[in-house]
Coordinates of C-alpha atoms in Angstrom, one line a residue:
M1 CA 40.5 28.9 6.9
E2 CA 38.6 28.5 10.1
K3 CA 34.8 28.4 9.8
S4 CA 33.0 30.9 11.9
F5 CA 30.5 29.4 14.4
S6 CA 27.7 31.0 16.2
R7 CA 25.8 29.2 18.9
R8 CA 22.1 28.8 18.2
P9 CA 19.7 28.2 21.1
V10 CA 17.5 25.1 21.2
R11 CA 13.9 26.0 20.3
T12 CA 10.7 24.1 20.3
L13 CA 9.3 23.9 16.8
S14 CA 5.9 25.3 16.1
P15 CA 3.2 22.6 15.7
E16 CA 2.9 23.4 11.9
V17 CA 6.6 22.9 11.2
A18 CA 6.7 19.8 13.4
R19 CA 3.8 18.3 11.5
K20 CA 5.5 19.0 8.1
I21 CA 8.6 17.2 9.3
A22 CA 6.6 14.2 10.6
A23 CA 4.6 14.1 7.4
G24 CA 7.8 13.8 5.4
E25 CA 8.4 10.4 7.0
V26 CA 5.0 9.1 5.7
I27 CA 4.3 11.2 2.6
D28 CA 7.4 11.7 0.4
R29 CA 5.6 11.7 -3.0
P30 CA 2.1 11.3 -4.5
N31 CA 2.2 7.5 -4.5
A32 CA 2.5 7.6 -0.7
I33 CA -0.8 9.3 -0.5
V34 CA -2.3 6.7 -2.8
R35 CA -0.9 4.0 -0.6
E36 CA -2.3 5.4 2.6
L37 CA -5.7 6.3 1.3
L38 CA -6.1 2.9 -0.4
D39 CA -5.3 1.2 2.9
N40 CA -8.1 3.2 4.5
A41 CA -10.5 2.4 1.7
V42 CA -9.9 -1.4 1.9
D43 CA -10.2 -1.2 5.7
S44 CA -13.6 0.4 5.3
G45 CA -15.1 -2.8 4.0
A46 CA -15.5 -1.4 0.5
D47 CA -16.0 -3.8 -2.4
S48 CA -15.6 -1.0 -5.0
I49 CA -12.7 1.5 -5.1
T50 CA -11.9 4.1 -7.7
V51 CA -8.6 6.1 -7.8
E52 CA -8.3 9.2 -9.9
I53 CA -4.9 10.9 -10.5
Q54 CA -4.2 14.2 -12.2
G55 CA -0.9 15.8 -12.9
G56 CA 1.1 12.9 -11.5
G57 CA -0.9 13.1 -8.3
I58 CA 0.7 16.5 -7.6
D59 CA -2.4 18.4 -8.8
K60 CA -5.0 16.0 -7.5
I61 CA -5.6 12.5 -6.0
R62 CA -9.2 11.4 -5.5
I63 CA -10.1 8.1 -4.0
S64 CA -13.8 7.1 -3.6
D65 CA -15.1 3.9 -2.0
N66 CA -18.5 2.4 -1.1
G67 CA -17.3 1.3 2.4
S68 CA -18.7 2.0 5.8
G69 CA -18.4 5.8 5.5
M70 CA -17.6 8.3 8.2
T71 CA -19.8 10.2 10.6
K72 CA -19.7 13.9 11.3
E73 CA -17.6 13.2 14.4
D74 CA -15.2 11.0 12.4
L75 CA -14.6 13.8 10.0
I76 CA -13.9 16.4 12.7
A77 CA -11.3 14.1 14.3
C78 CA -9.8 12.0 11.5
A79 CA -7.1 14.4 10.2
R80 CA -5.7 15.3 13.7
P81 CA -2.3 13.9 14.6
H82 CA -2.4 10.4 16.1
A83 CA -6.1 10.1 15.3
T84 CA -7.1 6.5 14.3
S85 CA -10.0 4.1 14.6
K86 CA -7.6 1.1 14.3
I87 CA -5.9 1.0 17.7
S88 CA -6.5 2.4 21.1
E89 CA -3.7 1.0 23.3
A90 CA 0.1 0.3 22.8
Q91 CA -0.5 -3.4 23.1
D92 CA -2.8 -3.2 20.0
L93 CA 0.4 -2.7 18.0
M94 CA 1.2 -6.4 18.6
N95 CA -2.2 -7.6 17.2
I96 CA -2.8 -5.5 14.1
T97 CA -5.4 -6.8 11.7
T98 CA -5.9 -3.7 9.5
L99 CA -3.8 -2.2 6.8
G100 CA -3.7 1.3 8.2
F101 CA -3.0 1.8 11.9
R102 CA -0.5 4.6 12.7
G103 CA -3.1 7.3 12.9
E104 CA -0.8 9.6 11.0
A105 CA -1.9 9.2 7.3
L106 CA -4.6 11.8 7.1
A107 CA -2.8 14.2 9.3
S108 CA 0.3 13.8 7.2
V109 CA -1.7 14.3 3.9
A110 CA -3.3 17.5 5.5
A111 CA 0.2 18.8 6.4
V112 CA 1.5 18.7 2.8
S113 CA -1.6 19.2 0.6
R114 CA -5.2 20.5 0.6
L115 CA -7.2 17.6 2.0
S116 CA -10.9 17.3 1.8
I117 CA -13.1 14.3 2.8
S118 CA -16.8 13.8 1.9
S119 CA -19.0 11.2 3.5
G120 CA -22.8 11.0 3.9
N121 CA -24.0 14.6 3.8
W122 CA -20.9 16.2 5.3
K123 CA -17.6 17.6 3.8
M124 CA -14.5 18.4 5.8
K125 CA -11.7 20.6 4.6
A126 CA -8.6 20.1 6.7
S127 CA -6.6 22.9 8.2
L128 CA -3.2 22.7 9.9
T129 CA -3.5 25.8 12.1
E130 CA -7.3 26.1 12.7
D131 CA -10.3 24.0 13.2
H132 CA -11.3 21.9 10.2
I133 CA -14.0 23.4 8.1
L134 CA -17.1 21.3 8.1
E135 CA -20.0 21.9 5.8
E136 CA -23.3 20.2 5.1
I137 CA -23.7 19.0 1.5
P138 CA -26.2 16.9 -0.5
P139 CA -25.5 13.2 0.1
V140 CA -22.5 12.0 -2.0
Q141 CA -22.6 8.7 -3.8
N142 CA -26.2 8.1 -2.6
G143 CA -24.9 8.3 1.0
K144 CA -22.5 5.4 0.6
G145 CA -18.8 5.3 1.4
T146 CA -16.2 8.1 1.4
I147 CA -14.5 10.4 -1.1
V148 CA -11.0 11.6 -0.1
M149 CA -9.2 14.2 -2.1
S150 CA -5.7 15.6 -2.0
E151 CA -4.8 18.7 -4.1
G152 CA -1.7 20.8 -4.5
L153 CA 0.8 18.5 -3.0
F154 CA 3.8 20.3 -1.4
E155 CA 2.4 23.7 -2.4
N156 CA 3.3 24.8 1.1
Y157 CA 6.6 22.8 1.1
P158 CA 8.5 24.0 -2.0
A159 CA 11.8 22.3 -1.0
R160 CA 10.0 18.9 -1.4
R161 CA 8.0 19.9 -4.4
M162 CA 11.2 20.7 -6.3
F163 CA 12.4 17.1 -5.9
L164 CA 9.3 15.5 -7.4
K165 CA 9.7 13.9 -10.8
R166 CA 7.8 14.8 -13.9
P167 CA 4.1 14.0 -13.8
A168 CA 4.5 11.1 -16.1
S169 CA 7.0 9.4 -13.7
E170 CA 4.9 10.2 -10.7
N171 CA 1.9 8.7 -12.6
L172 CA 3.9 5.5 -13.1
M173 CA 4.7 5.2 -9.4
C174 CA 1.0 5.9 -8.4
R175 CA 0.0 3.1 -10.8
E176 CA 2.5 0.7 -9.3
T177 CA 1.1 1.4 -5.8
F178 CA -2.4 1.0 -7.1
V179 CA -1.5 -2.5 -8.6
E180 CA 0.3 -3.4 -5.4
K181 CA -2.9 -2.8 -3.3
A182 CA -5.2 -4.4 -5.8
L183 CA -3.3 -7.7 -6.2
P184 CA -4.3 -9.4 -2.9
R185 CA -7.9 -8.5 -3.0
P186 CA -9.8 -10.0 -6.0
D187 CA -13.0 -9.7 -3.9
I188 CA -12.8 -5.9 -4.4
S189 CA -13.2 -4.1 -7.8
F190 CA -10.5 -1.5 -8.4
R191 CA -10.5 1.2 -11.1
L192 CA -7.7 3.6 -11.9
K193 CA -8.1 6.8 -13.9
I194 CA -5.1 8.9 -14.9
D195 CA -5.8 12.4 -16.3
Q196 CA -9.4 11.4 -16.8
S197 CA -8.5 8.3 -18.8
L198 CA -9.4 4.8 -17.5
R199 CA -6.1 2.9 -17.3
L200 CA -7.0 -0.2 -15.3
D201 CA -10.4 -1.8 -14.6
L202 CA -10.1 -4.8 -12.3
P203 CA -13.5 -6.5 -11.6
Q204 CA -14.2 -8.3 -8.4
G205 CA -15.1 -12.0 -8.0
V206 CA -12.1 -13.3 -10.0
S207 CA -9.5 -15.8 -9.0
L208 CA -6.1 -14.8 -7.5
S209 CA -4.3 -15.8 -10.7
E210 CA -6.8 -13.9 -12.9
R211 CA -6.3 -10.8 -10.7
F212 CA -2.5 -11.3 -10.8
V213 CA -2.4 -11.5 -14.6
S214 CA -4.8 -8.6 -15.3
A215 CA -3.4 -6.2 -12.6
L216 CA 0.2 -6.7 -13.9
E217 CA -1.0 -6.8 -17.5
L218 CA 1.1 -9.9 -18.1
K219 CA 1.4 -11.4 -21.6
E220 CA 0.7 -14.8 -20.3
T221 CA -2.8 -16.2 -19.6
P222 CA -4.1 -17.2 -16.1
E223 CA -4.1 -20.8 -17.2
L224 CA -0.3 -20.8 -17.1
F225 CA -0.4 -20.1 -13.3
A226 CA -1.1 -22.5 -10.4
E227 CA -2.6 -21.5 -7.1
L228 CA -1.0 -23.4 -4.2
K229 CA -1.9 -23.2 -0.5
A230 CA -0.7 -24.6 2.8
S231 CA -1.0 -23.8 6.5
G232 CA 0.9 -24.2 9.7
G233 CA -1.9 -24.7 12.1
T234 CA -3.2 -21.5 13.6
E235 CA 0.1 -19.6 13.2
W236 CA 0.2 -19.1 9.5
S237 CA -1.3 -20.0 6.1
F238 CA -0.5 -18.9 2.6
K239 CA -1.7 -18.9 -1.0
L240 CA 0.8 -18.8 -3.8
V241 CA 0.3 -17.9 -7.4
I242 CA 3.2 -19.1 -9.5
G243 CA 3.8 -19.6 -13.2
E244 CA 4.9 -22.7 -15.0
P245 CA 8.6 -22.9 -15.9
S246 CA 7.7 -21.5 -19.3
V247 CA 6.8 -18.3 -17.5
F248 CA 10.1 -16.8 -16.3
R249 CA 12.0 -13.6 -16.0
T250 CA 15.7 -12.7 -15.9
D251 CA 15.2 -10.8 -12.6
R252 CA 13.1 -11.0 -9.4
K253 CA 11.0 -7.9 -10.0
Q254 CA 7.8 -10.0 -10.5
I255 CA 8.0 -11.9 -7.3
Y256 CA 5.6 -10.3 -4.9
I257 CA 5.5 -11.0 -1.2
Y258 CA 2.5 -10.1 1.0
V259 CA 2.0 -10.6 4.7
N260 CA -1.5 -10.0 6.1
G261 CA -2.5 -8.0 3.0
R262 CA 0.6 -5.8 2.9
R263 CA 3.3 -6.0 0.3
V264 CA 6.7 -6.2 2.1
N265 CA 10.3 -6.4 1.2
E266 CA 11.1 -9.9 2.5
Y267 CA 14.0 -11.6 0.9
S268 CA 13.7 -14.8 2.9
M269 CA 10.3 -15.5 1.4
I270 CA 11.6 -14.8 -2.1
Q271 CA 14.4 -17.2 -1.3
A272 CA 11.9 -19.9 -0.1
I273 CA 10.0 -19.7 -3.5
E274 CA 13.2 -20.0 -5.4
Y275 CA 14.5 -22.9 -3.4
G276 CA 11.3 -24.8 -4.3
C277 CA 11.9 -23.9 -8.0
Q278 CA 15.5 -25.2 -8.2
G279 CA 15.9 -27.6 -11.0
F280 CA 12.6 -26.8 -12.7
F281 CA 13.3 -23.4 -14.2
P282 CA 16.0 -22.5 -16.9
N283 CA 19.3 -21.6 -15.3
G284 CA 19.7 -17.9 -14.5
T285 CA 15.9 -17.3 -14.6
H286 CA 13.3 -16.5 -11.9
P287 CA 9.7 -17.4 -11.5
V288 CA 6.7 -15.0 -11.8
A289 CA 4.9 -15.4 -8.5
A290 CA 2.9 -13.8 -5.7
L291 CA 2.9 -15.1 -2.1
F292 CA 0.1 -14.1 0.2
V293 CA 0.8 -15.0 3.8
E294 CA -1.8 -14.8 6.6
M295 CA 0.0 -14.9 10.0
D296 CA -1.1 -14.6 13.6
P297 CA -0.6 -10.8 14.1
S298 CA 1.1 -11.4 17.4
L299 CA 3.9 -13.2 15.5
V300 CA 4.8 -10.4 13.1
D301 CA 5.7 -6.8 13.7
F302 CA 5.0 -4.1 11.0
N303 CA 5.7 -1.2 13.3
I304 CA 9.3 -0.8 12.2
H305 CA 9.0 1.2 9.0
P306 CA 7.0 4.4 8.2
A307 CA 5.6 2.9 5.0
K308 CA 5.1 -0.5 6.6
R309 CA 7.4 -2.0 3.9
E310 CA 9.3 -4.2 6.3
V311 CA 8.3 -6.8 8.8
R312 CA 9.9 -8.6 11.7
F313 CA 8.9 -12.2 12.2
R314 CA 9.2 -13.8 15.6
D315 CA 10.2 -17.0 13.7
S316 CA 9.8 -17.6 10.0
S317 CA 11.6 -20.9 9.7
A318 CA 8.5 -23.1 9.6
L319 CA 6.8 -20.7 7.0
H320 CA 10.0 -20.7 4.9
H321 CA 10.1 -24.5 4.9
G322 CA 6.4 -24.7 4.1
V323 CA 6.7 -22.4 1.1
S324 CA 9.7 -24.1 -0.4
S325 CA 8.4 -27.6 0.1
T326 CA 5.0 -26.8 -1.3
V327 CA 6.5 -25.3 -4.5
K328 CA 8.8 -28.3 -4.9
D329 CA 6.1 -30.9 -4.3
Y330 CA 3.8 -29.2 -6.8
F331 CA 6.4 -29.2 -9.6
R332 CA 7.5 -32.8 -8.8
A333 CA 3.8 -34.1 -8.8
Y334 CA 3.1 -32.7 -12.2
G335 CA 6.3 -33.9 -13.7
I336 CA 7.3 -30.5 -14.8

């Protein structure tokens, strides 16, 4: 049977529909909002951040920080498409030093939920189709930092809401994102509340290994982990938290790779860690580790993935060798 076909004219989408489609590339579920808003909170210079989740983040996500805060003018502009304080020119994309930089996060959140931001004595409620609503309020948090709240995720996008998981599953993904953001920053205190219950309380001023163990709620103690470091001049340096051979897993799920503060999917760095471990761990097992790389921003490109989960190195061979040799030298030196 032949299918009937009717020609449809090419049309320009309305700004509202276009923004919803663009938002779908950045915000696909509640944990994506947690990811983007935590990036902004860390970039604000905060040393205390609290995340509150209700109904799997579908009902509400509230993130408060004690960072630099936002002015009235910032609040008016921040949730507009392509609005950002992180970059101003195309060439800035090759020298990124902040976690958030696309200028799409708040606009994307506003496109798929009810977004409000309070800072100082102003509160902004975002609107897709009209000017944002700005109202004067009593100073929040003693005038320090910012409170960002997302409510009713995908209420205006039922096709996406239908594919969200149960709140318990969404809660778990939000928690994983929270842990991922808290791991590399032991200088910041992070608190996670889920449905008004405190689930994680990570104090500031601890060592990397202490943050690693407490954030992941490992059964092992921090004393079973070493903190290694090395550098390649001005191009790169790294810190590595790695467990003794008695601390192992049957898969690689607890090997974390960070580049310039962002967790990334980078198999070559996992491979470098495991090369260094060869002969020291039981056969068929994998270490528990977290690698924190700091690299010259001009030598690494994050602008290749909507969620910034992938990177492209100009040349990672020296870093790869540095990681594997540092791990191997450590285990050899201590006769493990």
